[in-house]
C-alpha positions as protocol buffer text, in pm:
chain_id: "A"
residue {
  index: 1
  type: MET
  ca { x: -519 y: -2156 z: -2959 }
}
residue {
  index: 2
  type: SER
  ca { x: -597 y: -1866 z: -3186 }
}
residue {
  index: 3
  type: ASN
  ca { x: -375 y: -1558 z: -3191 }
}
residue {
  index: 4
  type: ALA
  ca { x: -632 y: -1355 z: -3381 }
}
residue {
  index: 5
  type: ALA
  ca { x: -758 y: -1040 z: -3214 }
}
residue {
  index: 6
  type: THR
  ca { x: -1097 y: -1076 z: -3052 }
}
residue {
  index: 7
  type: THR
  ca { x: -1356 y: -801 z: -3088 }
}
residue {
  index: 8
  type: THR
  ca { x: -1723 y: -781 z: -3011 }
}
residue {
  index: 9
  type: THR
  ca { x: -1798 y: -872 z: -3377 }
}
residue {
  index: 10
  type: SER
  ca { x: -1573 y: -1179 z: -3402 }
}
residue {
  index: 11
  type: THR
  ca { x: -1658 y: -1525 z: -3276 }
}
residue {
  index: 12
  type: THR
  ca { x: -1415 y: -1739 z: -3079 }
}
residue {
  index: 13
  type: SER
  ca { x: -1464 y: -2102 z: -2981 }
}
residue {
  index: 14
  type: ALA
  ca { x: -1483 y: -2204 z: -2617 }
}
residue {
  index: 15
  type: TRP
  ca { x: -1154 y: -2330 z: -2478 }
}
residue {
  index: 16
  type: SER
  ca { x: -1007 y: -2458 z: -2150 }
}
residue {
  index: 17
  type: GLY
  ca { x: -647 y: -2556 z: -2091 }
}
residue {
  index: 18
  type: MET
  ca { x: -307 y: -2456 z: -1959 }
}
residue {
  index: 19
  type: VAL
  ca { x: -123 y: -2141 z: -2067 }
}
residue {
  index: 20
  type: PRO
  ca { x: 257 y: -2153 z: -2014 }
}
residue {
  index: 21
  type: VAL
  ca { x: 397 y: -1843 z: -1842 }
}
residue {
  index: 22
  type: GLU
  ca { x: 761 y: -1811 z: -1736 }
}
residue {
  index: 23
  type: ASP
  ca { x: 836 y: -2101 z: -1496 }
}
residue {
  index: 24
  type: THR
  ca { x: 473 y: -2208 z: -1455 }
}
residue {
  index: 25
  type: ALA
  ca { x: 143 y: -2269 z: -1635 }
}
residue {
  index: 26
  type: LEU
  ca { x: -198 y: -2120 z: -1565 }
}
residue {
  index: 27
  type: ALA
  ca { x: -534 y: -2297 z: -1587 }
}
residue {
  index: 28
  type: VAL
  ca { x: -757 y: -2086 z: -1812 }
}
residue {
  index: 29
  type: SER
  ca { x: -1118 y: -2107 z: -1929 }
}
residue {
  index: 30
  type: ASP
  ca { x: -1263 y: -1901 z: -2214 }
}
residue {
  index: 31
  type: THR
  ca { x: -1632 y: -1936 z: -2296 }
}
residue {
  index: 32
  type: GLY
  ca { x: -1575 y: -1790 z: -2642 }
}
residue {
  index: 33
  type: GLY
  ca { x: -1856 y: -1634 z: -2842 }
}
residue {
  index: 34
  type: SER
  ca { x: -1889 y: -1291 z: -2998 }
}
residue {
  index: 35
  type: GLY
  ca { x: -1976 y: -1092 z: -2687 }
}
residue {
  index: 36
  type: ARG
  ca { x: -1770 y: -836 z: -2498 }
}
residue {
  index: 37
  type: PRO
  ca { x: -1466 y: -1003 z: -2333 }
}
residue {
  index: 38
  type: VAL
  ca { x: -1493 y: -995 z: -1954 }
}
residue {
  index: 39
  type: VAL
  ca { x: -1178 y: -1098 z: -1767 }
}
residue {
  index: 40
  type: TYR
  ca { x: -1208 y: -1203 z: -1404 }
}
residue {
  index: 41
  type: LEU
  ca { x: -927 y: -1158 z: -1149 }
}
residue {
  index: 42
  type: ASN
  ca { x: -955 y: -1369 z: -835 }
}
residue {
  index: 43
  type: GLY
  ca { x: -909 y: -1289 z: -469 }
}
residue {
  index: 44
  type: ALA
  ca { x: -562 y: -1333 z: -324 }
}
residue {
  index: 45
  type: TYR
  ca { x: -562 y: -1712 z: -276 }
}
residue {
  index: 46
  type: ALA
  ca { x: -893 y: -1792 z: -444 }
}
residue {
  index: 47
  type: ASP
  ca { x: -956 y: -1988 z: -761 }
}
residue {
  index: 48
  type: ARG
  ca { x: -1187 y: -1909 z: -1054 }
}
residue {
  index: 49
  type: SER
  ca { x: -1477 y: -2115 z: -917 }
}
residue {
  index: 50
  type: HIS
  ca { x: -1596 y: -1813 z: -715 }
}
residue {
  index: 51
  type: TRP
  ca { x: -1713 y: -1639 z: -1033 }
}
residue {
  index: 52
  type: LYS
  ca { x: -1968 y: -1906 z: -1130 }
}
residue {
  index: 53
  type: LYS
  ca { x: -2271 y: -1717 z: -1001 }
}
residue {
  index: 54
  type: VAL
  ca { x: -2166 y: -1387 z: -1156 }
}
residue {
  index: 55
  type: ILE
  ca { x: -2106 y: -1557 z: -1491 }
}
residue {
  index: 56
  type: ALA
  ca { x: -2442 y: -1735 z: -1468 }
}
residue {
  index: 57
  type: ASP
  ca { x: -2615 y: -1405 z: -1388 }
}
residue {
  index: 58
  type: LEU
  ca { x: -2454 y: -1238 z: -1688 }
}
residue {
  index: 59
  type: GLY
  ca { x: -2529 y: -1526 z: -1923 }
}
residue {
  index: 60
  type: PRO
  ca { x: -2387 y: -1623 z: -2264 }
}
residue {
  index: 61
  type: GLY
  ca { x: -2400 y: -1275 z: -2415 }
}
residue {
  index: 62
  type: TYR
  ca { x: -2045 y: -1208 z: -2293 }
}
residue {
  index: 63
  type: ARG
  ca { x: -1712 y: -1380 z: -2351 }
}
residue {
  index: 64
  type: HIS
  ca { x: -1607 y: -1487 z: -2000 }
}
residue {
  index: 65
  type: ILE
  ca { x: -1235 y: -1548 z: -1938 }
}
residue {
  index: 66
  type: THR
  ca { x: -1129 y: -1685 z: -1601 }
}
residue {
  index: 67
  type: PHE
  ca { x: -798 y: -1823 z: -1479 }
}
residue {
  index: 68
  type: ASP
  ca { x: -626 y: -1947 z: -1166 }
}
residue {
  index: 69
  type: GLU
  ca { x: -324 y: -1749 z: -1051 }
}
residue {
  index: 70
  type: ARG
  ca { x: 6 y: -1919 z: -978 }
}
residue {
  index: 71
  type: ALA
  ca { x: -31 y: -2203 z: -723 }
}
residue {
  index: 72
  type: ARG
  ca { x: -405 y: -2145 z: -703 }
}
residue {
  index: 73
  type: GLY
  ca { x: -671 y: -2385 z: -827 }
}
residue {
  index: 74
  type: LYS
  ca { x: -537 y: -2599 z: -1109 }
}
residue {
  index: 75
  type: SER
  ca { x: -244 y: -2372 z: -1197 }
}
residue {
  index: 76
  type: GLN
  ca { x: 113 y: -2479 z: -1132 }
}
residue {
  index: 77
  type: GLN
  ca { x: 348 y: -2347 z: -867 }
}
residue {
  index: 78
  type: SER
  ca { x: 618 y: -2087 z: -934 }
}
residue {
  index: 79
  type: ALA
  ca { x: 924 y: -1925 z: -786 }
}
residue {
  index: 80
  type: ASP
  ca { x: 757 y: -1584 z: -820 }
}
residue {
  index: 81
  type: TYR
  ca { x: 430 y: -1492 z: -650 }
}
residue {
  index: 82
  type: SER
  ca { x: 479 y: -1116 z: -670 }
}
residue {
  index: 83
  type: PHE
  ca { x: 221 y: -857 z: -769 }
}
residue {
  index: 84
  type: GLU
  ca { x: 421 y: -782 z: -1084 }
}
residue {
  index: 85
  type: ALA
  ca { x: 410 y: -1150 z: -1178 }
}
residue {
  index: 86
  type: CYS
  ca { x: 30 y: -1139 z: -1146 }
}
residue {
  index: 87
  type: LEU
  ca { x: 18 y: -840 z: -1380 }
}
residue {
  index: 88
  type: ARG
  ca { x: 234 y: -1028 z: -1632 }
}
residue {
  index: 89
  type: ASP
  ca { x: 0 y: -1324 z: -1607 }
}
residue {
  index: 90
  type: ILE
  ca { x: -292 y: -1109 z: -1725 }
}
residue {
  index: 91
  type: ASP
  ca { x: -85 y: -1014 z: -2030 }
}
residue {
  index: 92
  type: ALA
  ca { x: 1 y: -1378 z: -2095 }
}
residue {
  index: 93
  type: VAL
  ca { x: -360 y: -1499 z: -2072 }
}
residue {
  index: 94
  type: LEU
  ca { x: -488 y: -1225 z: -2304 }
}
residue {
  index: 95
  type: ALA
  ca { x: -212 y: -1293 z: -2556 }
}
residue {
  index: 96
  type: ALA
  ca { x: -276 y: -1667 z: -2548 }
}
residue {
  index: 97
  type: ARG
  ca { x: -646 y: -1615 z: -2613 }
}
residue {
  index: 98
  type: GLY
  ca { x: -591 y: -1349 z: -2879 }
}
residue {
  index: 99
  type: VAL
  ca { x: -771 y: -1074 z: -2687 }
}
residue {
  index: 100
  type: GLU
  ca { x: -658 y: -721 z: -2764 }
}
residue {
  index: 101
  type: GLY
  ca { x: -954 y: -535 z: -2618 }
}
residue {
  index: 102
  type: PRO
  ca { x: -1141 y: -343 z: -2522 }
}
residue {
  index: 103
  type: ILE
  ca { x: -1218 y: -564 z: -2224 }
}
residue {
  index: 104
  type: VAL
  ca { x: -1405 y: -530 z: -1897 }
}
residue {
  index: 105
  type: LEU
  ca { x: -1184 y: -624 z: -1602 }
}
residue {
  index: 106
  type: VAL
  ca { x: -1359 y: -759 z: -1294 }
}
residue {
  index: 107
  type: GLY
  ca { x: -1148 y: -804 z: -981 }
}
residue {
  index: 108
  type: TRP
  ca { x: -1232 y: -923 z: -633 }
}
residue {
  index: 109
  type: SER
  ca { x: -1009 y: -819 z: -339 }
}
residue {
  index: 110
  type: TYR
  ca { x: -647 y: -877 z: -457 }
}
residue {
  index: 111
  type: GLY
  ca { x: -784 y: -896 z: -810 }
}
residue {
  index: 112
  type: GLY
  ca { x: -944 y: -555 z: -767 }
}
residue {
  index: 113
  type: VAL
  ca { x: -609 y: -394 z: -692 }
}
residue {
  index: 114
  type: LEU
  ca { x: -461 y: -578 z: -990 }
}
residue {
  index: 115
  type: SER
  ca { x: -739 y: -444 z: -1210 }
}
residue {
  index: 116
  type: TRP
  ca { x: -663 y: -78 z: -1129 }
}
residue {
  index: 117
  type: HIS
  ca { x: -294 y: -119 z: -1197 }
}
residue {
  index: 118
  type: TRP
  ca { x: -337 y: -315 z: -1519 }
}
residue {
  index: 119
  type: ALA
  ca { x: -593 y: -62 z: -1646 }
}
residue {
  index: 120
  type: ASP
  ca { x: -359 y: 222 z: -1548 }
}
residue {
  index: 121
  type: ARG
  ca { x: -86 y: 69 z: -1765 }
}
residue {
  index: 122
  type: ASN
  ca { x: -319 y: -32 z: -2050 }
}
residue {
  index: 123
  type: PRO
  ca { x: -596 y: 232 z: -2069 }
}
residue {
  index: 124
  type: ASP
  ca { x: -657 y: 179 z: -2441 }
}
residue {
  index: 125
  type: ARG
  ca { x: -730 y: -191 z: -2386 }
}
residue {
  index: 126
  type: VAL
  ca { x: -986 y: -145 z: -2108 }
}
residue {
  index: 127
  type: LEU
  ca { x: -1348 y: -39 z: -2146 }
}
residue {
  index: 128
  type: GLY
  ca { x: -1385 y: -22 z: -1769 }
}
residue {
  index: 129
  type: VAL
  ca { x: -1319 y: -192 z: -1438 }
}
residue {
  index: 130
  type: VAL
  ca { x: -1552 y: -349 z: -1182 }
}
residue {
  index: 131
  type: THR
  ca { x: -1392 y: -380 z: -838 }
}
residue {
  index: 132
  type: VAL
  ca { x: -1546 y: -610 z: -580 }
}
residue {
  index: 133
  type: ASP
  ca { x: -1466 y: -503 z: -222 }
}
residue {
  index: 134
  type: ALA
  ca { x: -1112 y: -379 z: -273 }
}
residue {
  index: 135
  type: PHE
  ca { x: -990 y: -34 z: -177 }
}
residue {
  index: 136
  type: PRO
  ca { x: -667 y: 170 z: -165 }
}
residue {
  index: 137
  type: TYR
  ca { x: -586 y: 95 z: 195 }
}
residue {
  index: 138
  type: GLY
  ca { x: -352 y: -150 z: 364 }
}
residue {
  index: 139
  type: LEU
  ca { x: -172 y: -255 z: 678 }
}
residue {
  index: 140
  type: THR
  ca { x: 175 y: -113 z: 622 }
}
residue {
  index: 141
  type: GLY
  ca { x: 513 y: -87 z: 789 }
}
residue {
  index: 142
  type: GLU
  ca { x: 662 y: -330 z: 1038 }
}
residue {
  index: 143
  type: GLU
  ca { x: 355 y: -329 z: 1260 }
}
residue {
  index: 144
  type: GLY
  ca { x: 128 y: -422 z: 970 }
}
residue {
  index: 145
  type: ALA
  ca { x: 366 y: -687 z: 841 }
}
residue {
  index: 146
  type: GLU
  ca { x: 396 y: -848 z: 1184 }
}
residue {
  index: 147
  type: ARG
  ca { x: 19 y: -860 z: 1224 }
}
residue {
  index: 148
  type: ILE
  ca { x: -16 y: -1034 z: 887 }
}
residue {
  index: 149
  type: ARG
  ca { x: 264 y: -1283 z: 961 }
}
residue {
  index: 150
  type: LYS
  ca { x: 104 y: -1374 z: 1296 }
}
residue {
  index: 151
  type: LEU
  ca { x: -234 y: -1426 z: 1130 }
}
residue {
  index: 152
  type: PHE
  ca { x: -101 y: -1666 z: 869 }
}
residue {
  index: 153
  type: HIS
  ca { x: 114 y: -1846 z: 1123 }
}
residue {
  index: 154
  type: LYS
  ca { x: -202 y: -1915 z: 1324 }
}
residue {
  index: 155
  type: MET
  ca { x: -376 y: -2035 z: 1007 }
}
residue {
  index: 156
  type: ARG
  ca { x: -92 y: -2259 z: 888 }
}
residue {
  index: 157
  type: PHE
  ca { x: -276 y: -2584 z: 965 }
}
residue {
  index: 158
  type: LEU
  ca { x: -604 y: -2460 z: 816 }
}
residue {
  index: 159
  type: LEU
  ca { x: -464 y: -2352 z: 479 }
}
residue {
  index: 160
  type: PRO
  ca { x: -440 y: -2706 z: 333 }
}
residue {
  index: 161
  type: LEU
  ca { x: -802 y: -2766 z: 441 }
}
residue {
  index: 162
  type: ALA
  ca { x: -913 y: -2447 z: 264 }
}
residue {
  index: 163
  type: ARG
  ca { x: -748 y: -2537 z: -70 }
}
residue {
  index: 164
  type: PRO
  ca { x: -1023 y: -2773 z: -194 }
}
residue {
  index: 165
  type: PHE
  ca { x: -1270 y: -2488 z: -147 }
}
residue {
  index: 166
  type: GLY
  ca { x: -1063 y: -2251 z: -359 }
}
residue {
  index: 167
  type: MET
  ca { x: -962 y: -2029 z: -65 }
}
residue {
  index: 168
  type: ALA
  ca { x: -591 y: -2109 z: -22 }
}
residue {
  index: 169
  type: ALA
  ca { x: -291 y: -2157 z: -247 }
}
residue {
  index: 170
  type: ARG
  ca { x: -35 y: -2434 z: -272 }
}
residue {
  index: 171
  type: MET
  ca { x: 202 y: -2206 z: -87 }
}
residue {
  index: 172
  type: SER
  ca { x: 347 y: -2212 z: 262 }
}
residue {
  index: 173
  type: ALA
  ca { x: 193 y: -1998 z: 535 }
}
residue {
  index: 174
  type: ALA
  ca { x: 498 y: -1772 z: 511 }
}
residue {
  index: 175
  type: GLN
  ca { x: 448 y: -1731 z: 135 }
}
residue {
  index: 176
  type: HIS
  ca { x: 81 y: -1649 z: 189 }
}
residue {
  index: 177
  type: ALA
  ca { x: 186 y: -1386 z: 442 }
}
residue {
  index: 178
  type: GLU
  ca { x: 455 y: -1224 z: 226 }
}
residue {
  index: 179
  type: SER
  ca { x: 215 y: -1202 z: -69 }
}
residue {
  index: 180
  type: ASN
  ca { x: -40 y: -1034 z: 158 }
}
residue {
  index: 181
  type: ILE
  ca { x: 217 y: -793 z: 301 }
}
residue {
  index: 182
  type: GLU
  ca { x: 315 y: -683 z: -50 }
}
residue {
  index: 183
  type: LEU
  ca { x: -52 y: -640 z: -146 }
}
residue {
  index: 184
  type: ASN
  ca { x: -121 y: -420 z: 156 }
}
residue {
  index: 185
  type: GLU
  ca { x: 173 y: -195 z: 73 }
}
residue {
  index: 186
  type: ILE
  ca { x: 68 y: -165 z: -293 }
}
residue {
  index: 187
  type: ALA
  ca { x: -300 y: -109 z: -208 }
}
residue {
  index: 188
  type: ALA
  ca { x: -213 y: 167 z: 39 }
}
residue {
  index: 189
  type: ALA
  ca { x: -8 y: 343 z: -229 }
}
residue {
  index: 190
  type: SER
  ca { x: -280 y: 313 z: -495 }
}
residue {
  index: 191
  type: VAL
  ca { x: -476 y: 634 z: -431 }
}
residue {
  index: 192
  type: PRO
  ca { x: -297 y: 816 z: -717 }
}
residue {
  index: 193
  type: VAL
  ca { x: -379 y: 527 z: -953 }
}
residue {
  index: 194
  type: LEU
  ca { x: -750 y: 571 z: -890 }
}
residue {
  index: 195
  type: GLU
  ca { x: -735 y: 951 z: -886 }
}
residue {
  index: 196
  type: ARG
  ca { x: -597 y: 951 z: -1241 }
}
residue {
  index: 197
  type: ALA
  ca { x: -821 y: 672 z: -1377 }
}
residue {
  index: 198
  type: THR
  ca { x: -944 y: 761 z: -1726 }
}
residue {
  index: 199
  type: ARG
  ca { x: -1176 y: 461 z: -1761 }
}
residue {
  index: 200
  type: PRO
  ca { x: -1482 y: 393 z: -1544 }
}
residue {
  index: 201
  type: VAL
  ca { x: -1401 y: 212 z: -1219 }
}
residue {
  index: 202
  type: ARG
  ca { x: -1719 y: 86 z: -1053 }
}
residue {
  index: 203
  type: PHE
  ca { x: -1704 y: -47 z: -699 }
}
residue {
  index: 204
  type: VAL
  ca { x: -1932 y: -311 z: -553 }
}
residue {
  index: 205
  type: LEU
  ca { x: -1867 y: -298 z: -179 }
}
residue {
  index: 206
  type: ALA
  ca { x: -1957 y: -527 z: 108 }
}
residue {
  index: 207
  type: THR
  ca { x: -2050 y: -401 z: 453 }
}
residue {
  index: 208
  type: GLY
  ca { x: -1916 y: -681 z: 674 }
}
residue {
  index: 209
  type: GLU
  ca { x: -1572 y: -773 z: 796 }
}
residue {
  index: 210
  type: SER
  ca { x: -1294 y: -985 z: 647 }
}
residue {
  index: 211
  type: LEU
  ca { x: -1087 y: -1269 z: 788 }
}
residue {
  index: 212
  type: GLY
  ca { x: -843 y: -1119 z: 1038 }
}
residue {
  index: 213
  type: SER
  ca { x: -1003 y: -774 z: 1042 }
}
residue {
  index: 214
  type: GLU
  ca { x: -1106 y: -599 z: 1362 }
}
residue {
  index: 215
  type: LYS
  ca { x: -1451 y: -456 z: 1437 }
}
residue {
  index: 216
  type: ASP
  ca { x: -1550 y: -182 z: 1191 }
}
residue {
  index: 217
  type: GLU
  ca { x: -1202 y: -188 z: 1036 }
}
residue {
  index: 218
  type: MET
  ca { x: -1325 y: -278 z: 689 }
}
residue {
  index: 219
  type: GLU
  ca { x: -1578 y: 6 z: 683 }
}
residue {
  index: 220
  type: LYS
  ca { x: -1302 y: 252 z: 770 }
}
residue {
  index: 221
  type: CYS
  ca { x: -1100 y: 107 z: 482 }
}
residue {
  index: 222
  type: ARG
  ca { x: -1391 y: 149 z: 240 }
}
residue {
  index: 223
  type: ALA
  ca { x: -1432 y: 512 z: 346 }
}
residue {
  index: 224
  type: VAL
  ca { x: -1091 y: 586 z: 191 }
}
residue {
  index: 225
  type: LEU
  ca { x: -1274 y: 585 z: -142 }
}
residue {
  index: 226
  type: ASP
  ca { x: -1490 y: 888 z: -56 }
}
residue {
  index: 227
  type: PRO
  ca { x: -1240 y: 1166 z: -142 }
}
residue {
  index: 228
  type: ILE
  ca { x: -1129 y: 979 z: -456 }
}
residue {
  index: 229
  type: ILE
  ca { x: -1489 y: 958 z: -578 }
}
residue {
  index: 230
  type: ALA
  ca { x: -1531 y: 1329 z: -506 }
}
residue {
  index: 231
  type: HIS
  ca { x: -1215 y: 1404 z: -707 }
}
residue {
  index: 232
  type: ASN
  ca { x: -1256 y: 1171 z: -1007 }
}
residue {
  index: 233
  type: PRO
  ca { x: -1599 y: 1123 z: -1169 }
}
residue {
  index: 234
  type: ASN
  ca { x: -1473 y: 804 z: -1337 }
}
residue {
  index: 235
  type: VAL
  ca { x: -1467 y: 633 z: -996 }
}
residue {
  index: 236
  type: THR
  ca { x: -1811 y: 544 z: -859 }
}
residue {
  index: 237
  type: ILE
  ca { x: -1982 y: 306 z: -618 }
}
residue {
  index: 238
  type: SER
  ca { x: -2220 y: 87 z: -815 }
}
residue {
  index: 239
  type: ALA
  ca { x: -2364 y: -90 z: -510 }
}
residue {
  index: 240
  type: LYS
  ca { x: -2309 y: -154 z: -142 }
}
residue {
  index: 241
  type: VAL
  ca { x: -2443 y: -491 z: -28 }
}
residue {
  index: 242
  type: ALA
  ca { x: -2502 y: -671 z: 301 }
}
residue {
  index: 243
  type: SER
  ca { x: -2241 y: -946 z: 254 }
}
residue {
  index: 244
  type: ASN
  ca { x: -1903 y: -968 z: 420 }
}
residue {
  index: 245
  type: HIS
  ca { x: -1578 y: -964 z: 221 }
}
residue {
  index: 246
  type: SER
  ca { x: -1554 y: -1341 z: 174 }
}
residue {
  index: 247
  type: LYS
  ca { x: -1915 y: -1413 z: 77 }
}
residue {
  index: 248
  type: ILE
  ca { x: -1992 y: -1120 z: -152 }
}
residue {
  index: 249
  type: LEU
  ca { x: -1956 y: -1312 z: -480 }
}
residue {
  index: 250
  type: ARG
  ca { x: -2174 y: -1594 z: -355 }
}
residue {
  index: 251
  type: LYS
  ca { x: -2446 y: -1388 z: -184 }
}
residue {
  index: 252
  type: ASP
  ca { x: -2457 y: -1074 z: -397 }
}
residue {
  index: 253
  type: SER
  ca { x: -2357 y: -1187 z: -745 }
}
residue {
  index: 254
  type: PRO
  ca { x: -2647 y: -993 z: -909 }
}
residue {
  index: 255
  type: ALA
  ca { x: -2497 y: -663 z: -792 }
}
residue {
  index: 256
  type: VAL
  ca { x: -2164 y: -754 z: -948 }
}
residue {
  index: 257
  type: ALA
  ca { x: -2332 y: -866 z: -1270 }
}
residue {
  index: 258
  type: ASP
  ca { x: -2527 y: -538 z: -1290 }
}
residue {
  index: 259
  type: ALA
  ca { x: -2201 y: -341 z: -1257 }
}
residue {
  index: 260
  type: VAL
  ca { x: -2046 y: -546 z: -1538 }
}
residue {
  index: 261
  type: ARG
  ca { x: -2348 y: -482 z: -1764 }
}
residue {
  index: 262
  type: GLU
  ca { x: -2331 y: -111 z: -1688 }
}
residue {
  index: 263
  type: THR
  ca { x: -1960 y: -105 z: -1773 }
}
residue {
  index: 264
  type: ALA
  ca { x: -1987 y: -318 z: -2087 }
}
residue {
  index: 265
  type: ALA
  ca { x: -2264 y: -98 z: -2225 }
}
residue {
  index: 266
  type: ILE
  ca { x: -2040 y: 208 z: -2257 }
}
């Protein structure tokens, strides 16, 4: 692996392999090339396979870097599945691939929230962020936590069946739930992060529901963005598409690709 800094004028060879991080190792793919580095952050329990259509839409003019988070896809398990661990994993992948920036961060769901926070901490390394159906809202407090725990308890027998499709982690139902509870708390507290964003943050939003959501709940969550957009011109909605939360990358990949192109062209 090269430790040389990657810029839009350097050329890096394609590479796939495992990157050691703390007590685990992450499965990483880097298409290489001399194009703008685009780093993809997966949904909460999803693997990198969900980005295939977006990457195909964008084509070889970009350097596409994807990876599976801890216990997802081909990555190894860990004792730490926290949000902070996920932020450290972004650092580790970029360091291993010699990428110093500026990059475009593209995050779906959980990965969208990660993208705001990583960009907030590393504004000089980010050209911009594309967020796919994530928003600064969450189920919080004891009532929210209990609802999430009940949902994953009901799903406990389905999770192993969802893993081969890249939609569940090699984690227990309780670990899935606790990760989701933490995400909801962090997402709900993320309004200030977006209000002070100094790099473009473009949202591609769905219109349908998500697993476990109630009727019209997701649209109410998306509406939380309206006052932020009014306050910070760096935060915009690039597109709103007909898909639901789970199928947006598969059904509306062109909208995501267009937002990436718009961001990379800055």
